[in-house]
Each structure stands twice: as structure tokens, then as C-alpha cells.
Short mmCIF file of C-alpha atoms and ligand atoms in Angstrom, two decimals:
data_model
loop_
_atom_site.label_atom_id
_atom_site.label_comp_id
_atom_site.label_asym_id
_atom_site.label_seq_id
_atom_site.Cartn_x
_atom_site.Cartn_y
_atom_site.Cartn_z
CA MET A 21 3.67 -6.97 -12.02
CA LEU A 22 0.46 -8.45 -13.39
CA LEU A 23 1.36 -10.79 -16.14
CA ARG A 24 -1.26 -13.48 -15.90
CA VAL A 25 -4.78 -13.76 -14.48
CA ARG A 26 -6.83 -10.65 -13.98
CA ARG A 27 -5.41 -7.37 -12.81
CA GLY A 28 -5.46 -6.26 -9.20
CA TRP A 29 -7.68 -3.27 -9.82
CA GLU A 30 -10.26 -5.48 -11.53
CA ILE A 31 -11.05 -7.17 -8.20
CA PRO A 32 -14.02 -5.27 -6.79
CA GLU A 33 -13.64 -3.82 -3.31
CA SER A 34 -16.68 -5.93 -2.37
CA GLY A 35 -14.41 -8.94 -2.91
CA VAL A 36 -12.23 -7.67 -0.10
CA THR A 37 -14.67 -6.77 2.67
CA PRO A 38 -18.46 -6.89 2.92
CA GLU A 39 -19.72 -3.34 2.69
CA SER A 40 -21.55 -3.19 6.03
CA VAL A 41 -18.51 -4.50 7.92
CA PHE A 42 -16.38 -2.06 6.05
CA TRP A 43 -18.45 1.03 6.86
CA ASN A 44 -18.64 0.15 10.55
CA ARG A 45 -14.90 0.02 10.62
CA ARG A 46 -14.66 3.30 8.74
CA ARG A 47 -16.20 5.04 11.75
CA LEU A 48 -13.47 3.66 13.97
CA LEU A 49 -10.74 4.54 11.51
CA GLY A 50 -12.13 7.97 10.78
CA ALA A 51 -11.71 8.65 14.47
CA MET A 52 -8.17 7.30 14.32
CA GLY A 53 -7.23 9.59 11.44
CA THR A 54 -7.82 12.62 13.61
CA MET A 55 -5.66 11.27 16.41
CA PRO A 56 -2.03 12.31 16.74
CA ALA A 57 -0.93 8.78 17.56
CA LEU A 58 -2.34 5.30 17.53
CA ALA A 59 -1.44 4.89 21.17
CA ALA A 60 -3.26 8.08 22.18
CA SER A 61 -6.30 6.06 23.21
CA PRO A 62 -5.32 2.69 24.66
CA ALA A 63 -8.78 1.21 24.07
CA LEU A 64 -8.87 2.29 20.45
CA ALA A 65 -5.31 1.19 19.85
CA MET A 66 -6.15 -2.21 21.34
CA SER A 67 -9.18 -2.69 19.10
CA VAL A 68 -7.11 -1.81 16.03
CA ARG A 69 -4.37 -4.23 17.07
CA ARG A 70 -6.91 -6.98 17.53
CA ALA A 71 -7.85 -6.63 13.86
CA VAL A 72 -4.36 -7.85 12.93
CA PRO A 73 -4.17 -11.63 13.05
CA ALA A 74 -1.39 -13.28 15.04
CA ALA A 75 1.02 -15.50 13.12
CA THR A 76 0.41 -18.68 15.06
CA ASP A 77 3.93 -20.05 14.83
CA GLY A 78 5.52 -16.64 14.64
CA ASP A 79 5.06 -13.40 16.53
CA PHE A 80 8.74 -12.73 17.10
CA ALA A 81 9.55 -10.55 20.11
CA ALA A 82 5.83 -9.93 20.75
CA ASP A 83 6.59 -8.40 24.14
CA LEU A 84 8.21 -5.41 22.38
CA TYR A 85 4.88 -4.26 20.87
CA PRO A 86 3.50 -1.67 20.58
CA ALA A 87 6.73 0.28 20.13
CA PRO A 88 6.81 4.05 20.64
CA ARG A 89 5.61 6.11 17.69
CA ASN A 90 8.22 8.32 16.02
CA PRO A 91 6.37 11.60 15.40
CA ARG A 92 8.74 12.63 12.59
CA TYR A 93 7.01 10.21 10.22
CA GLU A 94 3.35 11.06 10.11
CA VAL A 95 1.01 11.13 7.11
CA ASN A 96 -1.87 13.58 6.95
CA ARG A 97 -4.26 10.96 5.64
CA PRO A 98 -6.30 8.44 7.65
CA LEU A 99 -4.77 5.07 8.34
CA THR A 100 -5.99 2.26 6.11
CA ASP A 101 -8.44 -0.14 7.68
CA PRO A 102 -6.20 -2.87 9.17
CA GLU A 103 -8.37 -5.58 7.69
CA LEU A 104 -7.75 -4.16 4.22
CA ALA A 105 -4.01 -3.71 4.73
CA THR A 106 -3.76 -7.31 5.96
CA GLY A 107 -6.39 -8.71 3.59
CA TYR A 108 -5.43 -7.24 0.20
CA ASN A 109 -1.81 -8.13 -0.46
CA ASN A 110 0.79 -9.07 -3.01
CA PHE A 111 2.81 -12.14 -2.05
CA TYR A 112 3.55 -14.03 -5.26
CA GLU A 113 5.27 -16.85 -3.38
CA PHE A 114 1.76 -17.98 -2.43
CA GLY A 115 -0.15 -16.96 -5.57
CA SER A 116 -0.85 -13.97 -7.77
CA TYR A 117 -4.19 -12.92 -6.26
CA LYS A 118 -4.81 -10.37 -3.56
CA GLN A 119 -6.66 -12.41 -0.89
CA ILE A 120 -3.45 -14.31 -0.17
CA ALA A 121 -3.64 -14.31 3.64
CA LYS A 122 -5.07 -17.82 3.91
CA ALA A 123 -2.53 -19.36 1.53
CA ALA A 124 0.28 -17.48 3.29
CA ARG A 125 -0.52 -19.33 6.53
CA ALA A 126 1.69 -22.06 5.06
CA LEU A 127 4.73 -19.86 5.62
CA GLU A 128 6.79 -21.54 8.35
CA LEU A 129 8.37 -18.90 10.54
CA ARG A 130 10.41 -21.04 12.89
CA PRO A 131 13.28 -21.44 12.67
CA TRP A 132 13.98 -18.23 10.71
CA THR A 133 17.55 -17.17 10.22
CA VAL A 134 18.86 -14.01 8.60
CA THR A 135 22.23 -14.09 6.86
CA ILE A 136 24.34 -10.98 6.46
CA ASP A 137 27.09 -11.56 3.92
CA GLY A 138 29.05 -10.32 0.93
CA LEU A 139 31.29 -7.28 1.40
CA VAL A 140 31.18 -7.15 5.19
CA GLU A 141 33.86 -7.37 7.86
CA ARG A 142 32.43 -10.66 9.08
CA GLU A 143 29.66 -12.72 7.51
CA ARG A 144 27.12 -14.00 9.99
CA THR A 145 23.80 -15.76 10.32
CA LEU A 146 21.54 -15.08 13.24
CA ASP A 147 18.07 -15.93 14.36
CA ALA A 148 15.41 -13.39 13.34
CA GLU A 149 14.30 -13.09 16.96
CA GLU A 150 17.84 -12.22 18.04
CA LEU A 151 18.21 -9.66 15.24
CA ILE A 152 14.91 -7.98 16.08
CA ARG A 153 15.81 -7.81 19.77
CA ARG A 154 19.15 -6.16 18.96
CA MET A 155 17.48 -3.39 16.99
CA PRO A 156 15.77 -0.22 18.33
CA LEU A 157 12.08 -0.76 17.53
CA GLU A 158 9.83 2.21 16.81
CA GLU A 159 6.56 2.86 15.01
CA ARG A 160 6.31 4.98 11.86
CA VAL A 161 3.27 5.83 9.78
CA TYR A 162 4.21 5.47 6.12
CA ARG A 163 2.41 5.55 2.81
CA LEU A 164 2.77 2.57 0.47
CA ARG A 165 2.00 3.13 -3.23
CA CYS A 166 1.79 -0.04 -5.29
CA VAL A 167 2.84 0.20 -8.93
CA GLU A 168 -0.64 -1.19 -9.72
CA ALA A 169 -2.06 2.18 -8.50
CA TRP A 170 -3.60 1.21 -5.14
CA SER A 171 -2.22 2.65 -1.94
CA ILE A 172 -2.34 2.29 1.83
CA VAL A 173 -1.24 4.27 4.89
CA VAL A 174 -0.05 2.02 7.71
CA PRO A 175 1.80 2.20 11.01
CA TRP A 176 4.81 -0.09 10.65
CA THR A 177 6.82 -1.20 13.64
CA GLY A 178 10.47 -1.88 12.92
CA PHE A 179 13.91 -0.35 12.83
CA PRO A 180 15.88 1.88 10.45
CA LEU A 181 17.67 -0.19 7.81
CA ARG A 182 20.79 1.84 8.54
CA GLU A 183 20.91 0.27 11.99
CA LEU A 184 21.23 -3.10 10.30
CA VAL A 185 23.87 -1.69 7.94
CA ALA A 186 25.84 -0.40 10.94
CA PHE A 187 25.51 -3.79 12.62
CA ALA A 188 26.74 -5.51 9.41
CA ARG A 189 29.86 -3.32 9.13
CA PRO A 190 30.13 -3.28 5.31
CA LEU A 191 33.48 -2.80 3.58
CA SER A 192 34.09 0.43 1.67
CA ALA A 193 33.78 -1.49 -1.63
CA ALA A 194 30.08 -2.17 -0.92
CA ARG A 195 27.89 -0.06 -3.23
CA TYR A 196 24.58 -1.94 -3.07
CA LEU A 197 22.52 -3.90 -0.60
CA ARG A 198 20.83 -6.96 -2.10
CA MET A 199 17.92 -8.49 -0.19
CA GLU A 200 16.45 -11.95 -0.73
CA THR A 201 13.24 -13.71 0.31
CA PHE A 202 13.15 -17.39 1.38
CA LEU A 203 13.15 -20.11 -1.30
CA ASP A 204 11.02 -23.16 -0.53
CA PRO A 205 8.76 -24.33 -3.38
CA GLU A 206 7.33 -27.11 -1.21
CA MET A 207 6.03 -24.60 1.28
CA ALA A 208 5.23 -21.77 -1.15
CA PRO A 209 3.29 -23.01 -4.18
CA GLY A 210 3.91 -19.82 -6.16
CA GLN A 211 7.58 -20.75 -6.22
CA ARG A 212 6.74 -23.84 -8.28
CA ALA A 213 5.93 -21.51 -11.17
CA SER A 214 9.17 -21.86 -13.10
CA TRP A 215 8.63 -18.75 -15.24
CA TYR A 216 9.41 -16.55 -12.22
CA PRO A 217 13.08 -16.02 -11.25
CA TRP A 218 12.77 -17.15 -7.62
CA PRO A 219 13.73 -16.22 -5.00
CA TYR A 220 12.30 -12.67 -4.86
CA VAL A 221 15.24 -10.26 -4.79
CA GLU A 222 15.38 -6.52 -4.32
CA GLY A 223 18.17 -4.02 -3.98
CA LEU A 224 19.07 -0.51 -2.93
CA THR A 225 22.15 1.64 -3.32
CA MET A 226 24.10 2.14 -0.12
CA ALA A 227 22.95 5.78 -0.07
CA GLU A 228 19.34 4.57 -0.18
CA ALA A 229 19.89 1.79 2.35
CA THR A 230 21.37 4.23 4.84
CA HIS A 231 18.76 6.92 4.22
CA GLU A 232 16.71 7.71 7.29
CA LEU A 233 13.44 6.65 5.61
CA ALA A 234 14.57 3.12 4.68
CA PHE A 235 12.95 0.92 7.31
CA VAL A 236 12.83 -2.77 8.14
CA ALA A 237 9.29 -3.52 9.27
CA THR A 238 8.71 -6.27 11.79
CA GLY A 239 5.16 -5.27 12.75
CA ILE A 240 2.06 -3.43 11.64
CA TYR A 241 -0.70 -1.67 13.63
CA GLY A 242 1.21 -2.26 16.84
CA ARG A 243 1.58 -6.03 16.40
CA PRO A 244 4.15 -8.36 14.88
CA LEU A 245 3.70 -8.72 11.12
CA PRO A 246 1.19 -11.26 9.92
CA LYS A 247 2.54 -13.68 7.35
CA GLN A 248 0.79 -12.11 4.36
CA ASN A 249 2.53 -8.79 5.08
CA GLY A 250 5.97 -10.39 5.07
CA ALA A 251 6.71 -11.82 8.52
CA PRO A 252 9.07 -11.87 10.23
CA LEU A 253 10.76 -8.90 8.55
CA ARG A 254 10.28 -6.94 5.34
CA LEU A 255 11.45 -3.71 3.82
CA ALA A 256 9.47 -0.45 3.82
CA VAL A 257 10.85 2.17 1.41
CA PRO A 258 7.86 4.48 1.06
CA TRP A 259 9.16 6.73 -1.73
CA LYS A 260 9.41 3.75 -4.09
CA TYR A 261 6.74 1.58 -5.67
CA GLY A 262 5.63 -1.17 -3.32
CA PHE A 263 7.40 -3.98 -5.18
CA LYS A 264 10.72 -2.68 -3.80
CA SER A 265 9.48 -3.45 -0.28
CA ILE A 266 10.56 -7.09 -0.27
CA LYS A 267 8.86 -9.41 2.24
CA SER A 268 10.05 -12.23 4.49
CA ILE A 269 13.76 -11.49 4.06
CA VAL A 270 16.35 -14.18 4.78
CA ARG A 271 19.51 -12.57 3.40
CA PHE A 272 21.15 -9.15 3.23
CA THR A 273 24.17 -9.15 0.90
CA PHE A 274 26.49 -6.20 0.40
CA THR A 275 27.79 -6.07 -3.17
CA ALA A 276 29.85 -3.97 -5.54
CA GLU A 277 27.52 -4.75 -8.47
CA ARG A 278 23.93 -3.62 -8.86
CA PRO A 279 21.77 -6.67 -8.09
CA GLU A 280 19.35 -8.15 -10.61
CA THR A 281 15.92 -7.75 -9.09
CA PHE A 282 12.89 -10.03 -9.36
CA TRP A 283 10.56 -7.79 -11.37
CA SER A 284 13.24 -6.25 -13.53
CA LEU A 285 14.24 -9.78 -14.63
CA ILE A 286 10.63 -10.58 -15.53
CA ALA A 287 9.71 -7.35 -17.32
CA PRO A 288 12.72 -5.03 -17.64
CA HIS A 289 10.82 -2.43 -19.65
CA GLU A 290 8.11 -2.13 -17.00
CA TYR A 291 9.87 -2.50 -13.64
CA GLY A 292 13.32 -1.09 -13.09
CA PHE A 293 15.88 -1.01 -10.32
CA TRP A 294 15.03 2.49 -9.08
CA ALA A 295 11.20 2.44 -9.08
CA ASN A 296 10.77 5.86 -7.48
CA VAL A 297 7.16 7.00 -7.50
CA ASN A 298 6.43 9.69 -10.08
CA PRO A 299 2.90 10.58 -11.22
CA GLU A 300 4.25 12.04 -14.46
CA VAL A 301 5.96 8.88 -15.66
CA PRO A 302 3.31 6.37 -16.73
CA HIS A 303 3.79 2.65 -16.56
CA PRO A 304 3.90 1.42 -20.18
CA ARG A 305 0.39 0.00 -19.72
CA TRP A 306 -1.34 2.52 -17.41
CA SER A 307 -1.12 5.99 -15.91
CA GLN A 308 0.56 6.61 -12.55
CA ALA A 309 -1.06 10.05 -12.13
CA GLU A 310 -3.59 8.87 -9.57
CA GLU A 311 -4.01 6.13 -7.00
CA ARG A 312 -6.86 4.31 -5.31
CA PRO A 313 -6.50 4.43 -1.50
CA LEU A 314 -7.80 1.07 -0.27
CA GLY A 315 -11.13 1.46 1.46
CA GLU A 316 -11.80 4.98 0.23
CA PRO A 317 -14.13 5.92 -2.58
CA GLY A 318 -12.47 7.34 -5.66
CA ARG A 319 -8.90 8.24 -6.44
CA ILE A 320 -6.41 10.83 -5.26
CA PRO A 321 -3.44 12.38 -7.07
CA THR A 322 -0.17 10.51 -6.70
CA ARG A 323 2.74 12.61 -5.47
CA LEU A 324 6.36 12.74 -6.58
CA TYR A 325 8.37 10.29 -4.49
CA ASN A 326 5.02 9.34 -2.98
CA GLY A 327 5.02 12.56 -0.94
CA TYR A 328 8.59 12.11 0.39
CA ALA A 329 10.42 14.42 -2.06
CA GLU A 330 11.72 16.67 0.71
CA PHE A 331 13.37 13.65 2.31
CA VAL A 332 14.79 11.86 -0.72
CA ALA A 333 15.11 14.11 -3.80
CA ASP A 334 18.76 14.86 -2.95
CA LEU A 335 19.60 11.17 -3.25
CA TYR A 336 19.11 11.41 -6.99
CA ALA A 337 20.98 14.63 -7.79
CA GLY A 338 23.25 13.97 -10.76
CA LEU A 339 21.45 10.77 -11.77
CA ALA A 340 19.16 12.30 -14.37
CA ASP A 341 20.29 9.79 -17.02
CA GLU A 342 19.13 6.84 -14.92
CA PRO A 343 15.55 5.52 -15.35
CA LEU A 344 14.71 6.70 -11.84
CA PHE A 345 10.95 6.39 -12.16
CA MET A 346 10.32 2.89 -13.49
N1 MTE B 13 7.86 -9.45 -1.45
C1 MTE B 13 7.83 -10.74 -1.82
N2 MTE B 13 8.74 -11.57 -1.30
N3 MTE B 13 6.90 -11.23 -2.67
C2 MTE B 13 5.98 -10.41 -3.27
O1 MTE B 13 5.17 -10.89 -4.07
N4 MTE B 13 5.13 -8.13 -3.49
C3 MTE B 13 5.55 -6.73 -3.48
C4 MTE B 13 6.05 -6.31 -2.10
N5 MTE B 13 6.95 -7.29 -1.55
C5 MTE B 13 6.00 -9.03 -2.93
C6 MTE B 13 6.94 -8.59 -1.97
C7 MTE B 13 4.50 -5.82 -3.92
S1 MTE B 13 4.15 -5.83 -5.58
C8 MTE B 13 3.88 -4.96 -3.07
S2 MTE B 13 2.81 -3.79 -3.64
C9 MTE B 13 4.08 -5.04 -1.62
O2 MTE B 13 4.93 -6.12 -1.24
C10 MTE B 13 2.75 -5.21 -0.94
O3 MTE B 13 2.90 -5.23 0.45
P1 MTE B 13 1.60 -5.49 1.35
O4 MTE B 13 0.96 -6.74 0.84
O5 MTE B 13 2.08 -5.60 2.75
O6 MTE B 13 0.70 -4.29 1.13
#
């Protein structure tokens, strides 16, 4: 992931948020962590939502937020401070540093079309707004564990990826779902770096794509996604390292062949296709045993499948020969 410049974990937390501001917010978020749902207190929920910046030319289907929380997907850890989750990001299209939000303002969200193609009954391209409005929006609290060993807990708004798969009506020959981010080097300066295999591509097996946990996020903290988090729609697959959760998707392609993915093309011995979280399988250059929750002092143990083993372990029965954890 980190091939040039300094590593993500070398950026001090003080570079993210001034300490006094941070600790004031901790009081608010500490209170939130004990609440069953973000919407339990309208005033609190509103103040959290206000911390998420609006995408000035974006905010697709804003009237649909906040969506109802699905209680099946809760995490027994406090939510990450929204200013950290929206202020400490990976979005290589705009640069390889974490405070990418300002540079990501250059992302033009309108018009934004999403193409569904490949092994489907009928290929089609539709406006992101139309797609989002067709889907059943809900809120889910998920963990996100970056391969760089930092982590967050955030309430995503969005819809199950399997709803999109059902809408796409794939043919029986489809075995994988390939997802692609926009390609526009004029708009996104990171894409002028020719040593990266742009556009960013990720993929899932059909079993993964139709698993109940696979989610397309369109919002965060009860608001439409800000650009730096991957507006207008991005993937959230919480049992996998964060790089699988591709941002700002423009194309979903159903294929028979396993897609080549962005990071596995760059560093195949470090970042694989599967990328399931496993604390016992170190990255070639660092341990994955622990993680640093953004905004919290110290580290916590990382869990197998990022804490989602009971949901997903069955997906990988019989695949022991595959490099499932890189
Ligand atoms: N998607 C695109 N298109 N470009 C990226 O650089 N970074 C990935 C993933 N999706 C990335 C991307 C990585 S490495 C991580 S950890 C997550 O986005 C971070 O998501 P967040 O910034 O919303 O926390």
C-alpha cells in the first residue's frame, strides 16, 4: 500500500486533529458509544451529522438521510470521531497522504453514471442518483481495518451489494464481480502517476458479492458520503482489509475470470485478491496482530475476519490452498 513517501502510521495523530478539539469531541462520542443507535437522540445525531462535510456539487438523494439503522450490524466499540473518519483517508487518486479531503474536493460528482455490464442479461448505464433511489437504504455500523493497521468504526448508509446484483441479473456464467473507480487524470492528480495501474479496480467472488455483509455505502454518519470517503458510492466489505472497499465506483462488471486488482498488480506478494483480515498472517513488512483505532490511545488486538468470522468463515470452506489472508 505504502510504496513511496512516509508510512501512514508515521503521521502523528496531532497531525490529524488538535488535541483539545479532539478531547472535546471524545466526550460527545463516548456518550454515543453507549447509545443503542445514532438516531436515539435526535440532537446528538444532528451534531454528529453536522461534523460530516457536505459534498457541494454532490449529496445524491440527500432527502433519504438518515436511513433507519439495521440493528443486526452493531459493533461493541465506540464509533470513530466523524472528523477523524472523514479527515484521515486513503484516496490515491488525489495523493498518497492521509489528509486528502481538501484535494478530493476536485472530484466532480455530476454527472455521475454507473455502468453495469459484462455477463448480465442486459447491460445498462444509469445515473448514480437513480441507482441510489432504486435501492433500499439502511444504516449499518461496521468496522474497517486498513492493511496499514489503523481502524475505524463507522455508521455507513447504503444498500446490500446483493440488491445491486439482483438488479443486474447476472448470467449463470458470472463468477466474479469487478468494480472500477473513475479515470480522469486531469481531475485527479494522483492518476497522473504512471507507475500505478489506474483506474483503481477491485473484485469479489459472486459468493462474496451476494453475502449479506457486502454493502454499497452511499453515506456515513447519517449523511451522504463526502468526497474523500468515496462519494457517491463505494464498497464496504468489513471482513476484508480496507483496500478492498473501493471508492467512487463507476462500473460493476460481471466476469467469468478473476479480475486483476489495483494493489495486487502493484505488489502481488503483499496485497492479494482475497485480503481477508487475519491477525496471525503478517504483512511481509509488518505484523497484523494489532491495530490502532483512530482517535484512541494505544492498540487493540485484531480479530480474525475483523470480528465477522461467524458471518463469513463458511465462505472460505474448501479454499485452504488459496492465499486467503493477504
Ligand atoms: N478506493 C479508491 N478508489 N482509491 C483508494 O486509494 N483506498 C483504499 C479504500 N478504497 C482507496 C480506495 C484503502 S487502502 C482504504 S484503507 C480505504 O479505502 C479507506 O477508506 P476511508 O478513507 O473511507 O477510511
